[in-house]
mmCIF file of N, CA and C and ligand atoms in Angstrom:
data_model
loop_
_atom_site.group_PDB
_atom_site.id
_atom_site.type_symbol
_atom_site.label_atom_id
_atom_site.label_comp_id
_atom_site.label_asym_id
_atom_site.label_seq_id
_atom_site.Cartn_x
_atom_site.Cartn_y
_atom_site.Cartn_z
ATOM 1 N N UNK A 17 167.861 46.217 212.720
ATOM 2 C CA UNK A 17 169.318 45.940 212.804
ATOM 3 C C UNK A 17 169.540 44.774 211.820
ATOM 4 N N UNK A 18 169.356 44.980 210.730
ATOM 5 C CA UNK A 18 169.692 43.700 209.736
ATOM 6 C C UNK A 18 170.990 44.287 208.850
ATOM 7 N N UNK A 19 171.526 45.479 209.007
ATOM 8 C CA UNK A 19 172.688 46.002 208.300
ATOM 9 C C UNK A 19 173.924 45.098 208.531
ATOM 10 N N UNK A 20 174.230 44.847 209.870
ATOM 11 C CA UNK A 20 175.395 44.249 210.133
ATOM 12 C C UNK A 20 175.530 42.961 209.605
ATOM 13 N N UNK A 21 174.644 41.848 209.957
ATOM 14 C CA UNK A 21 174.610 40.602 209.329
ATOM 15 C C UNK A 21 174.881 40.723 207.747
ATOM 16 N N UNK A 22 174.027 41.648 207.216
ATOM 17 C CA UNK A 22 174.074 41.711 205.764
ATOM 18 C C UNK A 22 175.546 42.103 205.170
ATOM 19 N N UNK A 23 175.998 43.054 205.882
ATOM 20 C CA UNK A 23 177.320 43.508 205.549
ATOM 21 C C UNK A 23 178.436 42.339 205.648
ATOM 22 N N UNK A 24 178.278 41.641 206.619
ATOM 23 C CA UNK A 24 179.152 40.466 206.993
ATOM 24 C C UNK A 24 178.990 39.404 205.848
ATOM 25 N N UNK A 25 177.812 39.054 205.520
ATOM 26 C CA UNK A 25 177.827 38.227 204.507
ATOM 27 C C UNK A 25 178.069 38.603 203.220
ATOM 28 N N UNK A 26 177.918 40.077 202.948
ATOM 29 C CA UNK A 26 178.280 40.721 201.657
ATOM 30 C C UNK A 26 179.755 40.536 201.607
ATOM 31 N N UNK A 27 180.455 40.725 202.857
ATOM 32 C CA UNK A 27 182.005 40.635 202.892
ATOM 33 C C UNK A 27 182.343 39.203 202.708
ATOM 34 N N UNK A 28 181.729 38.348 203.030
ATOM 35 C CA UNK A 28 182.008 36.784 202.848
ATOM 36 C C UNK A 28 181.909 36.613 201.376
ATOM 37 N N UNK A 29 180.953 37.056 200.682
ATOM 38 C CA UNK A 29 180.657 36.719 199.392
ATOM 39 C C UNK A 29 181.784 37.370 198.584
ATOM 40 N N UNK A 30 182.116 38.516 198.915
ATOM 41 C CA UNK A 30 183.429 39.226 198.253
ATOM 42 C C UNK A 30 184.549 38.340 198.140
ATOM 43 N N UNK A 31 185.042 37.869 199.563
ATOM 44 C CA UNK A 31 186.185 37.349 199.658
ATOM 45 C C UNK A 31 186.148 35.820 198.933
ATOM 46 N N UNK A 32 185.021 35.252 198.934
ATOM 47 C CA UNK A 32 184.700 33.870 198.126
ATOM 48 C C UNK A 32 184.982 34.202 196.695
ATOM 49 N N UNK A 33 184.268 35.313 196.189
ATOM 50 C CA UNK A 33 184.423 35.702 194.825
ATOM 51 C C UNK A 33 185.644 36.044 194.398
ATOM 52 N N UNK A 34 186.573 36.871 195.133
ATOM 53 C CA UNK A 34 187.727 37.030 194.894
ATOM 54 C C UNK A 34 188.712 35.697 194.746
ATOM 55 N N UNK A 35 188.411 34.840 195.642
ATOM 56 C CA UNK A 35 189.307 33.544 195.654
ATOM 57 C C UNK A 35 188.871 32.777 194.260
ATOM 58 N N UNK A 36 187.786 32.746 194.012
ATOM 59 C CA UNK A 36 187.304 32.004 192.662
ATOM 60 C C UNK A 36 188.004 32.647 191.507
ATOM 61 N N UNK A 37 187.832 34.034 191.433
ATOM 62 C CA UNK A 37 188.534 34.857 190.299
ATOM 63 C C UNK A 37 190.087 34.333 190.151
ATOM 64 N N UNK A 38 190.650 34.467 191.509
ATOM 65 C CA UNK A 38 192.075 34.281 191.426
ATOM 66 C C UNK A 38 192.508 32.875 191.066
ATOM 67 N N UNK A 39 191.763 31.923 191.313
ATOM 68 C CA UNK A 39 192.119 30.454 190.900
ATOM 69 C C UNK A 39 191.894 30.464 189.482
ATOM 70 N N UNK A 40 190.661 30.925 189.033
ATOM 71 C CA UNK A 40 190.261 30.570 187.488
ATOM 72 C C UNK A 40 190.916 31.353 186.518
ATOM 73 N N UNK A 41 191.440 32.579 186.806
ATOM 74 C CA UNK A 41 192.191 33.280 185.996
ATOM 75 C C UNK A 41 193.324 32.736 185.352
ATOM 76 N N UNK A 42 194.213 32.151 186.123
ATOM 77 C CA UNK A 42 195.545 31.687 185.389
ATOM 78 C C UNK A 42 195.238 30.391 184.581
ATOM 79 N N UNK A 43 194.133 29.667 184.997
ATOM 80 C CA UNK A 43 193.772 28.522 184.137
ATOM 81 C C UNK A 43 193.310 28.898 182.888
ATOM 82 N N UNK A 44 192.356 29.788 182.812
ATOM 83 C CA UNK A 44 191.775 30.366 181.581
ATOM 84 C C UNK A 44 192.881 30.894 180.556
ATOM 85 N N UNK A 45 193.842 31.630 181.257
ATOM 86 C CA UNK A 45 194.832 32.309 180.482
ATOM 87 C C UNK A 45 195.823 31.279 179.969
ATOM 88 N N UNK A 46 196.177 30.000 180.692
ATOM 89 C CA UNK A 46 196.806 28.938 180.209
ATOM 90 C C UNK A 46 196.067 28.127 179.161
ATOM 91 N N UNK A 47 194.789 28.046 179.157
ATOM 92 C CA UNK A 47 194.088 27.397 178.011
ATOM 93 C C UNK A 47 194.153 28.287 176.939
ATOM 94 N N UNK A 48 193.953 29.770 177.061
ATOM 95 C CA UNK A 48 193.916 30.435 175.878
ATOM 96 C C UNK A 48 195.394 30.445 175.176
ATOM 97 N N UNK A 49 196.413 30.395 175.951
ATOM 98 C CA UNK A 49 197.744 30.214 175.415
ATOM 99 C C UNK A 49 197.889 29.048 174.563
ATOM 100 N N UNK A 50 197.275 27.868 175.022
ATOM 101 C CA UNK A 50 197.219 26.478 174.211
ATOM 102 C C UNK A 50 196.413 26.683 172.961
ATOM 103 N N UNK A 51 195.306 27.169 173.062
ATOM 104 C CA UNK A 51 194.657 27.408 171.911
ATOM 105 C C UNK A 51 195.229 28.222 170.879
ATOM 106 N N UNK A 52 195.860 29.618 171.278
ATOM 107 C CA UNK A 52 196.611 30.237 170.282
ATOM 108 C C UNK A 52 197.675 29.496 169.812
ATOM 109 N N UNK A 53 198.498 28.596 170.600
ATOM 110 C CA UNK A 53 199.669 28.061 170.086
ATOM 111 C C UNK A 53 199.243 26.883 169.058
ATOM 112 N N UNK A 54 197.912 26.247 169.407
ATOM 113 C CA UNK A 54 197.537 25.410 168.344
ATOM 114 C C UNK A 54 197.144 25.997 167.103
ATOM 115 N N UNK A 55 196.650 27.153 167.030
ATOM 116 C CA UNK A 55 196.283 27.970 165.961
ATOM 117 C C UNK A 55 197.502 28.144 165.133
ATOM 118 N N UNK A 56 198.501 28.688 165.786
ATOM 119 C CA UNK A 56 199.809 28.757 165.029
ATOM 120 C C UNK A 56 200.094 27.581 164.189
ATOM 121 N N UNK A 57 200.278 26.372 164.916
ATOM 122 C CA UNK A 57 200.548 25.189 164.189
ATOM 123 C C UNK A 57 199.574 24.920 163.247
ATOM 124 N N UNK A 58 198.401 25.214 163.445
ATOM 125 C CA UNK A 58 197.302 24.808 162.413
ATOM 126 C C UNK A 58 197.637 25.813 161.181
ATOM 127 N N UNK A 59 197.942 27.022 161.322
ATOM 128 C CA UNK A 59 198.159 27.846 160.219
ATOM 129 C C UNK A 59 199.539 27.492 159.368
ATOM 130 N N UNK A 60 200.439 26.843 160.225
ATOM 131 C CA UNK A 60 201.900 26.292 159.566
ATOM 132 C C UNK A 60 201.457 24.962 158.594
ATOM 133 N N UNK A 61 200.606 24.010 159.159
ATOM 134 C CA UNK A 61 200.515 22.727 158.608
ATOM 135 C C UNK A 61 199.095 22.403 158.037
ATOM 136 N N UNK A 62 198.068 22.968 158.546
ATOM 137 C CA UNK A 62 196.862 22.482 158.074
ATOM 138 C C UNK A 62 196.074 23.286 157.234
ATOM 139 N N UNK A 63 196.143 24.460 157.529
ATOM 140 C CA UNK A 63 195.190 25.797 156.901
ATOM 141 C C UNK A 63 195.211 25.583 155.343
ATOM 142 N N UNK A 64 196.356 25.329 154.827
ATOM 143 C CA UNK A 64 196.296 25.243 153.215
ATOM 144 C C UNK A 64 195.065 24.242 152.618
ATOM 145 N N UNK A 65 194.965 23.073 153.565
ATOM 146 C CA UNK A 65 193.954 22.165 152.873
ATOM 147 C C UNK A 65 192.577 22.370 153.756
ATOM 148 N N UNK A 66 192.657 22.466 155.082
ATOM 149 C CA UNK A 66 191.487 22.667 155.896
ATOM 150 C C UNK A 66 190.799 23.944 156.044
ATOM 151 N N UNK A 67 191.453 25.017 155.530
ATOM 152 C CA UNK A 67 190.823 26.293 155.333
ATOM 153 C C UNK A 67 191.034 27.250 156.549
ATOM 154 N N UNK A 68 190.803 28.516 156.262
ATOM 155 C CA UNK A 68 191.170 29.413 157.198
ATOM 156 C C UNK A 68 190.250 29.437 158.517
ATOM 157 N N UNK A 69 190.820 29.437 159.411
ATOM 158 C CA UNK A 69 190.122 29.552 160.757
ATOM 159 C C UNK A 69 189.100 28.144 160.813
ATOM 160 N N UNK A 70 189.639 27.056 160.320
ATOM 161 C CA UNK A 70 188.949 25.873 160.382
ATOM 162 C C UNK A 70 187.727 25.615 159.448
ATOM 163 N N UNK A 71 187.562 26.745 158.558
ATOM 164 C CA UNK A 71 186.268 26.791 157.937
ATOM 165 C C UNK A 71 186.567 25.961 156.476
ATOM 166 N N UNK A 72 186.165 24.807 156.362
ATOM 167 C CA UNK A 72 186.477 24.120 155.176
ATOM 168 C C UNK A 72 185.640 24.451 154.036
ATOM 169 N N UNK A 73 186.455 24.642 152.669
ATOM 170 C CA UNK A 73 185.749 24.836 151.797
ATOM 171 C C UNK A 73 184.926 23.900 151.118
ATOM 172 N N UNK A 74 184.935 22.818 151.781
ATOM 173 C CA UNK A 74 184.046 21.578 151.292
ATOM 174 C C UNK A 74 184.729 20.501 150.650
ATOM 175 N N UNK A 75 186.043 20.851 150.157
ATOM 176 C CA UNK A 75 187.022 19.852 149.557
ATOM 177 C C UNK A 75 187.457 18.810 150.542
ATOM 178 N N UNK A 76 187.773 19.279 151.883
ATOM 179 C CA UNK A 76 188.352 18.417 152.995
ATOM 180 C C UNK A 76 187.266 18.404 153.962
ATOM 181 N N UNK A 77 187.651 17.570 154.967
ATOM 182 C CA UNK A 77 186.738 17.238 156.123
ATOM 183 C C UNK A 77 186.993 18.661 156.944
ATOM 184 N N UNK A 78 185.671 18.865 157.371
ATOM 185 C CA UNK A 78 185.669 20.100 158.368
ATOM 186 C C UNK A 78 186.072 19.620 159.789
ATOM 187 N N UNK A 79 187.102 20.129 160.269
ATOM 188 C CA UNK A 79 187.697 19.814 161.571
ATOM 189 C C UNK A 79 186.636 20.309 162.576
ATOM 190 N N UNK A 80 185.923 21.355 162.501
ATOM 191 C CA UNK A 80 185.019 21.791 163.578
ATOM 192 C C UNK A 80 183.881 20.622 163.877
ATOM 193 N N UNK A 81 183.721 19.615 162.981
ATOM 194 C CA UNK A 81 182.691 18.518 163.118
ATOM 195 C C UNK A 81 183.172 17.598 164.131
ATOM 196 N N UNK A 82 184.465 17.603 164.405
ATOM 197 C CA UNK A 82 185.014 16.570 165.600
ATOM 198 C C UNK A 82 184.234 16.837 166.952
ATOM 199 N N UNK A 83 183.939 15.770 167.822
ATOM 200 C CA UNK A 83 183.170 16.126 169.018
ATOM 201 C C UNK A 83 184.369 15.556 169.962
ATOM 202 N N UNK A 84 184.136 15.796 171.210
ATOM 203 C CA UNK A 84 185.009 15.535 172.351
ATOM 204 C C UNK A 84 185.298 14.080 172.432
ATOM 205 N N UNK A 85 184.518 13.424 171.769
ATOM 206 C CA UNK A 85 184.705 11.916 171.930
ATOM 207 C C UNK A 85 185.618 11.388 170.724
ATOM 208 N N UNK A 86 186.007 12.283 169.937
ATOM 209 C CA UNK A 86 186.689 11.781 168.515
ATOM 210 C C UNK A 86 188.332 11.946 168.848
ATOM 211 N N UNK A 87 188.700 12.093 170.046
ATOM 212 C CA UNK A 87 190.264 12.499 170.099
ATOM 213 C C UNK A 87 191.061 11.416 169.642
ATOM 214 N N UNK A 88 190.725 10.232 169.911
ATOM 215 C CA UNK A 88 191.604 8.920 169.543
ATOM 216 C C UNK A 88 191.495 8.987 167.989
ATOM 217 N N UNK A 89 190.169 9.189 167.304
ATOM 218 C CA UNK A 89 190.157 9.098 165.628
ATOM 219 C C UNK A 89 190.926 10.239 165.178
ATOM 220 N N UNK A 90 190.944 11.361 165.739
ATOM 221 C CA UNK A 90 191.767 12.812 165.434
ATOM 222 C C UNK A 90 193.254 12.064 165.469
ATOM 223 N N UNK A 91 193.709 11.598 166.563
ATOM 224 C CA UNK A 91 195.172 11.357 166.549
ATOM 225 C C UNK A 91 195.716 10.206 165.527
ATOM 226 N N UNK A 92 194.676 9.416 165.408
ATOM 227 C CA UNK A 92 195.063 8.230 164.475
ATOM 228 C C UNK A 92 195.170 8.798 163.041
ATOM 229 N N UNK A 93 194.096 9.591 162.679
ATOM 230 C CA UNK A 93 194.121 10.212 161.244
ATOM 231 C C UNK A 93 195.366 11.156 160.980
ATOM 232 N N UNK A 94 195.438 12.006 162.155
ATOM 233 C CA UNK A 94 196.777 12.867 162.021
ATOM 234 C C UNK A 94 198.088 12.139 161.646
ATOM 235 N N UNK A 95 198.217 11.213 162.733
ATOM 236 C CA UNK A 95 199.621 10.486 162.667
ATOM 237 C C UNK A 95 199.815 9.487 161.585
ATOM 238 N N UNK A 96 198.599 8.892 160.986
ATOM 239 C CA UNK A 96 198.831 7.803 159.915
ATOM 240 C C UNK A 96 198.487 8.474 158.554
ATOM 241 N N UNK A 97 197.839 9.711 158.471
ATOM 242 C CA UNK A 97 197.129 10.244 157.251
ATOM 243 C C UNK A 97 195.848 9.548 156.771
ATOM 244 N N UNK A 98 195.287 10.207 155.900
ATOM 245 C CA UNK A 98 194.104 9.436 155.370
ATOM 246 C C UNK A 98 193.890 9.995 153.972
ATOM 247 N N UNK A 99 193.815 9.088 152.997
ATOM 248 C CA UNK A 99 193.723 9.188 151.451
ATOM 249 C C UNK A 99 194.561 10.407 150.968
ATOM 250 N N UNK A 100 194.014 11.503 150.633
ATOM 251 C CA UNK A 100 194.712 12.913 150.237
ATOM 252 C C UNK A 100 195.709 13.437 151.469
ATOM 253 N N UNK A 101 195.326 13.020 152.671
ATOM 254 C CA UNK A 101 196.192 13.865 153.607
ATOM 255 C C UNK A 101 197.372 13.194 153.920
ATOM 256 N N UNK A 102 198.427 13.649 153.851
ATOM 257 C CA UNK A 102 199.729 13.057 154.217
ATOM 258 C C UNK A 102 199.833 12.566 155.896
ATOM 259 N N UNK A 103 200.624 11.665 156.149
ATOM 260 C CA UNK A 103 200.754 11.465 157.552
ATOM 261 C C UNK A 103 201.744 12.343 158.237
ATOM 262 N N UNK A 104 201.340 12.670 159.599
ATOM 263 C CA UNK A 104 202.167 13.707 160.299
ATOM 264 C C UNK A 104 202.946 13.249 161.291
ATOM 265 N N UNK A 105 203.066 11.676 161.287
ATOM 266 C CA UNK A 105 204.045 11.145 162.449
ATOM 267 C C UNK A 105 205.422 11.506 161.928
ATOM 268 N N UNK A 106 206.284 11.890 162.894
ATOM 269 C CA UNK A 106 207.558 12.124 162.815
ATOM 270 C C UNK A 106 207.698 13.843 162.326
ATOM 271 N N UNK A 107 206.470 14.396 161.931
ATOM 272 C CA UNK A 107 206.523 15.859 161.476
ATOM 273 C C UNK A 107 206.181 16.746 162.759
ATOM 274 N N UNK A 108 205.076 16.223 163.489
ATOM 275 C CA UNK A 108 204.657 16.806 164.681
ATOM 276 C C UNK A 108 204.844 16.070 165.886
ATOM 277 N N UNK A 109 205.017 16.650 166.958
ATOM 278 C CA UNK A 109 205.114 16.095 168.272
ATOM 279 C C UNK A 109 203.782 15.790 168.780
ATOM 280 N N UNK A 110 203.760 14.903 169.931
ATOM 281 C CA UNK A 110 202.538 14.653 170.377
ATOM 282 C C UNK A 110 201.843 15.915 171.280
ATOM 283 N N UNK A 111 202.898 16.710 171.719
ATOM 284 C CA UNK A 111 202.433 17.925 172.305
ATOM 285 C C UNK A 111 201.812 18.869 171.253
ATOM 286 N N UNK A 112 202.631 18.895 170.068
ATOM 287 C CA UNK A 112 201.890 19.896 169.059
ATOM 288 C C UNK A 112 200.500 19.356 168.617
ATOM 289 N N UNK A 113 200.359 17.997 168.669
ATOM 290 C CA UNK A 113 199.004 17.447 168.100
ATOM 291 C C UNK A 113 198.026 17.855 169.259
ATOM 292 N N UNK A 114 198.506 17.758 170.501
ATOM 293 C CA UNK A 114 197.575 18.167 171.574
ATOM 294 C C UNK A 114 197.161 19.561 171.397
ATOM 295 N N UNK A 115 198.191 20.603 170.955
ATOM 296 C CA UNK A 115 197.758 21.905 171.060
ATOM 297 C C UNK A 115 196.767 22.018 169.755
ATOM 298 N N UNK A 116 196.933 21.273 168.683
ATOM 299 C CA UNK A 116 196.120 21.336 167.757
ATOM 300 C C UNK A 116 194.744 21.038 168.053
ATOM 301 N N UNK A 117 194.611 20.086 168.869
ATOM 302 C CA UNK A 117 193.280 19.486 169.417
ATOM 303 C C UNK A 117 192.726 20.591 170.317
ATOM 304 N N UNK A 118 193.412 21.206 171.091
ATOM 305 C CA UNK A 118 192.827 22.350 171.926
ATOM 306 C C UNK A 118 192.232 23.436 171.302
ATOM 307 N N UNK A 119 192.869 23.655 170.149
ATOM 308 C CA UNK A 119 192.350 24.814 169.101
ATOM 309 C C UNK A 119 191.024 24.396 168.326
ATOM 310 N N UNK A 120 191.126 22.996 167.798
ATOM 311 C CA UNK A 120 189.884 22.567 167.179
ATOM 312 C C UNK A 120 188.699 22.419 168.205
ATOM 313 N N UNK A 121 188.973 21.815 169.347
ATOM 314 C CA UNK A 121 187.828 21.932 170.253
ATOM 315 C C UNK A 121 187.267 23.110 170.772
ATOM 316 N N UNK A 122 188.243 24.167 170.755
ATOM 317 C CA UNK A 122 187.662 25.480 171.180
ATOM 318 C C UNK A 122 186.818 26.064 170.086
ATOM 319 N N UNK A 123 186.950 25.626 168.849
ATOM 320 C CA UNK A 123 186.128 26.256 167.703
ATOM 321 C C UNK A 123 185.129 25.129 167.037
ATOM 322 N N UNK A 124 184.930 23.964 167.943
ATOM 323 C CA UNK A 124 184.325 22.893 167.384
ATOM 324 C C UNK A 124 182.545 23.364 167.473
ATOM 325 N N UNK A 125 181.755 22.795 166.319
ATOM 326 C CA UNK A 125 180.454 22.985 166.425
ATOM 327 C C UNK A 125 179.758 22.524 167.688
ATOM 328 N N UNK A 126 179.946 21.397 168.222
ATOM 329 C CA UNK A 126 179.433 20.595 169.379
ATOM 330 C C UNK A 126 180.699 20.773 170.408
ATOM 331 N N UNK A 127 180.707 21.845 171.444
ATOM 332 C CA UNK A 127 181.669 21.845 172.284
ATOM 333 C C UNK A 127 181.719 20.768 173.379
HETATM 334 C C1 HEC B 1 197.572 18.050 151.806
HETATM 335 C C2 HEC B 1 196.052 18.458 152.307
HETATM 336 C C3 HEC B 1 195.908 18.250 153.755
HETATM 337 C C4 HEC B 1 196.788 18.919 154.825
HETATM 338 C C5 HEC B 1 197.965 19.659 154.833
HETATM 339 C C6 HEC B 1 196.037 18.523 155.968
HETATM 340 N N1 HEC B 1 195.058 17.635 155.714
HETATM 341 FE FE1 HEC B 1 193.715 16.825 157.033
HETATM 342 N N2 HEC B 1 192.587 15.818 155.508
HETATM 343 C C7 HEC B 1 192.945 16.251 154.142
HETATM 344 C C8 HEC B 1 191.775 15.662 153.389
HETATM 345 C C9 HEC B 1 191.827 15.635 151.856
HETATM 346 C C10 HEC B 1 191.095 14.864 154.490
HETATM 347 C C11 HEC B 1 189.893 13.772 154.060
HETATM 348 C C12 HEC B 1 190.308 12.447 153.931
HETATM 349 C C13 HEC B 1 189.231 11.621 153.651
HETATM 350 O O1 HEC B 1 188.445 11.253 154.422
HETATM 351 O O2 HEC B 1 189.343 11.135 152.456
HETATM 352 C C14 HEC B 1 191.513 15.090 155.716
HETATM 353 C C15 HEC B 1 191.024 14.743 156.877
HETATM 354 C C16 HEC B 1 191.299 15.054 158.127
HETATM 355 C C17 HEC B 1 190.784 14.430 159.339
HETATM 356 C C18 HEC B 1 189.520 13.683 159.526
HETATM 357 C C19 HEC B 1 190.038 12.180 159.240
HETATM 358 C C20 HEC B 1 189.059 11.199 159.647
HETATM 359 O O3 HEC B 1 188.951 10.587 160.761
HETATM 360 O O4 HEC B 1 187.926 11.089 158.911
HETATM 361 C C21 HEC B 1 191.586 15.038 160.211
HETATM 362 C C22 HEC B 1 191.315 14.970 161.795
HETATM 363 C C23 HEC B 1 192.602 16.000 159.766
HETATM 364 N N3 HEC B 1 192.437 15.846 158.319
HETATM 365 C C24 HEC B 1 193.528 16.726 160.594
HETATM 366 C C25 HEC B 1 194.542 17.537 159.831
HETATM 367 C C26 HEC B 1 195.449 18.178 160.817
HETATM 368 C C27 HEC B 1 195.473 18.468 162.143
HETATM 369 C C28 HEC B 1 196.206 18.707 159.845
HETATM 370 C C29 HEC B 1 197.454 19.732 160.169
HETATM 371 C C30 HEC B 1 198.477 19.081 160.920
HETATM 372 C C31 HEC B 1 195.863 18.375 158.366
HETATM 373 N N4 HEC B 1 194.710 17.495 158.567
HETATM 374 C C32 HEC B 1 196.540 18.790 157.260
HETATM 375 C C33 HEC B 1 193.934 16.997 153.693
HETATM 376 C C34 HEC B 1 194.870 17.650 154.325
#
């Protein structure tokens, strides 16, 4: 008579799994929406120098090299500009810069 408890625990697992999926799905969709929005901004402002899909031709810094710890460096460089790169302060909002960061992080070498 093992089938009953087994059935019950299977049911419990199904309920738990359904809840996990229900909670995780909107968050993942939201993240993807941010990444896509960041890609669109990248294609408008950064693509010409930093390369298609973040793949640098070697002339400019490859943004995929930025690690999770480089957020402050990223914001400073983007806002103030660096050498051949113009400053983006007043051009991009902090929300747009955040979306760019989401896109770059999603494609970084070191996640
Ligand atoms: C006109 C060409 C050009 C455009 C457009 C451009 N960049 Fe750059 N970017 C550069 C160059 C050149 C460098 C390398 C600067 C250096 O270290 O001398 C650079 C470097 C960087 C760095 C690294 C700076 C560091 O800390 O070493 C970041 C981050 C960056 N760019 C982000 C962006 C983002 C985001 C955009 C779009 C909003 C963008 N860039 C648009 C040319 C450009």
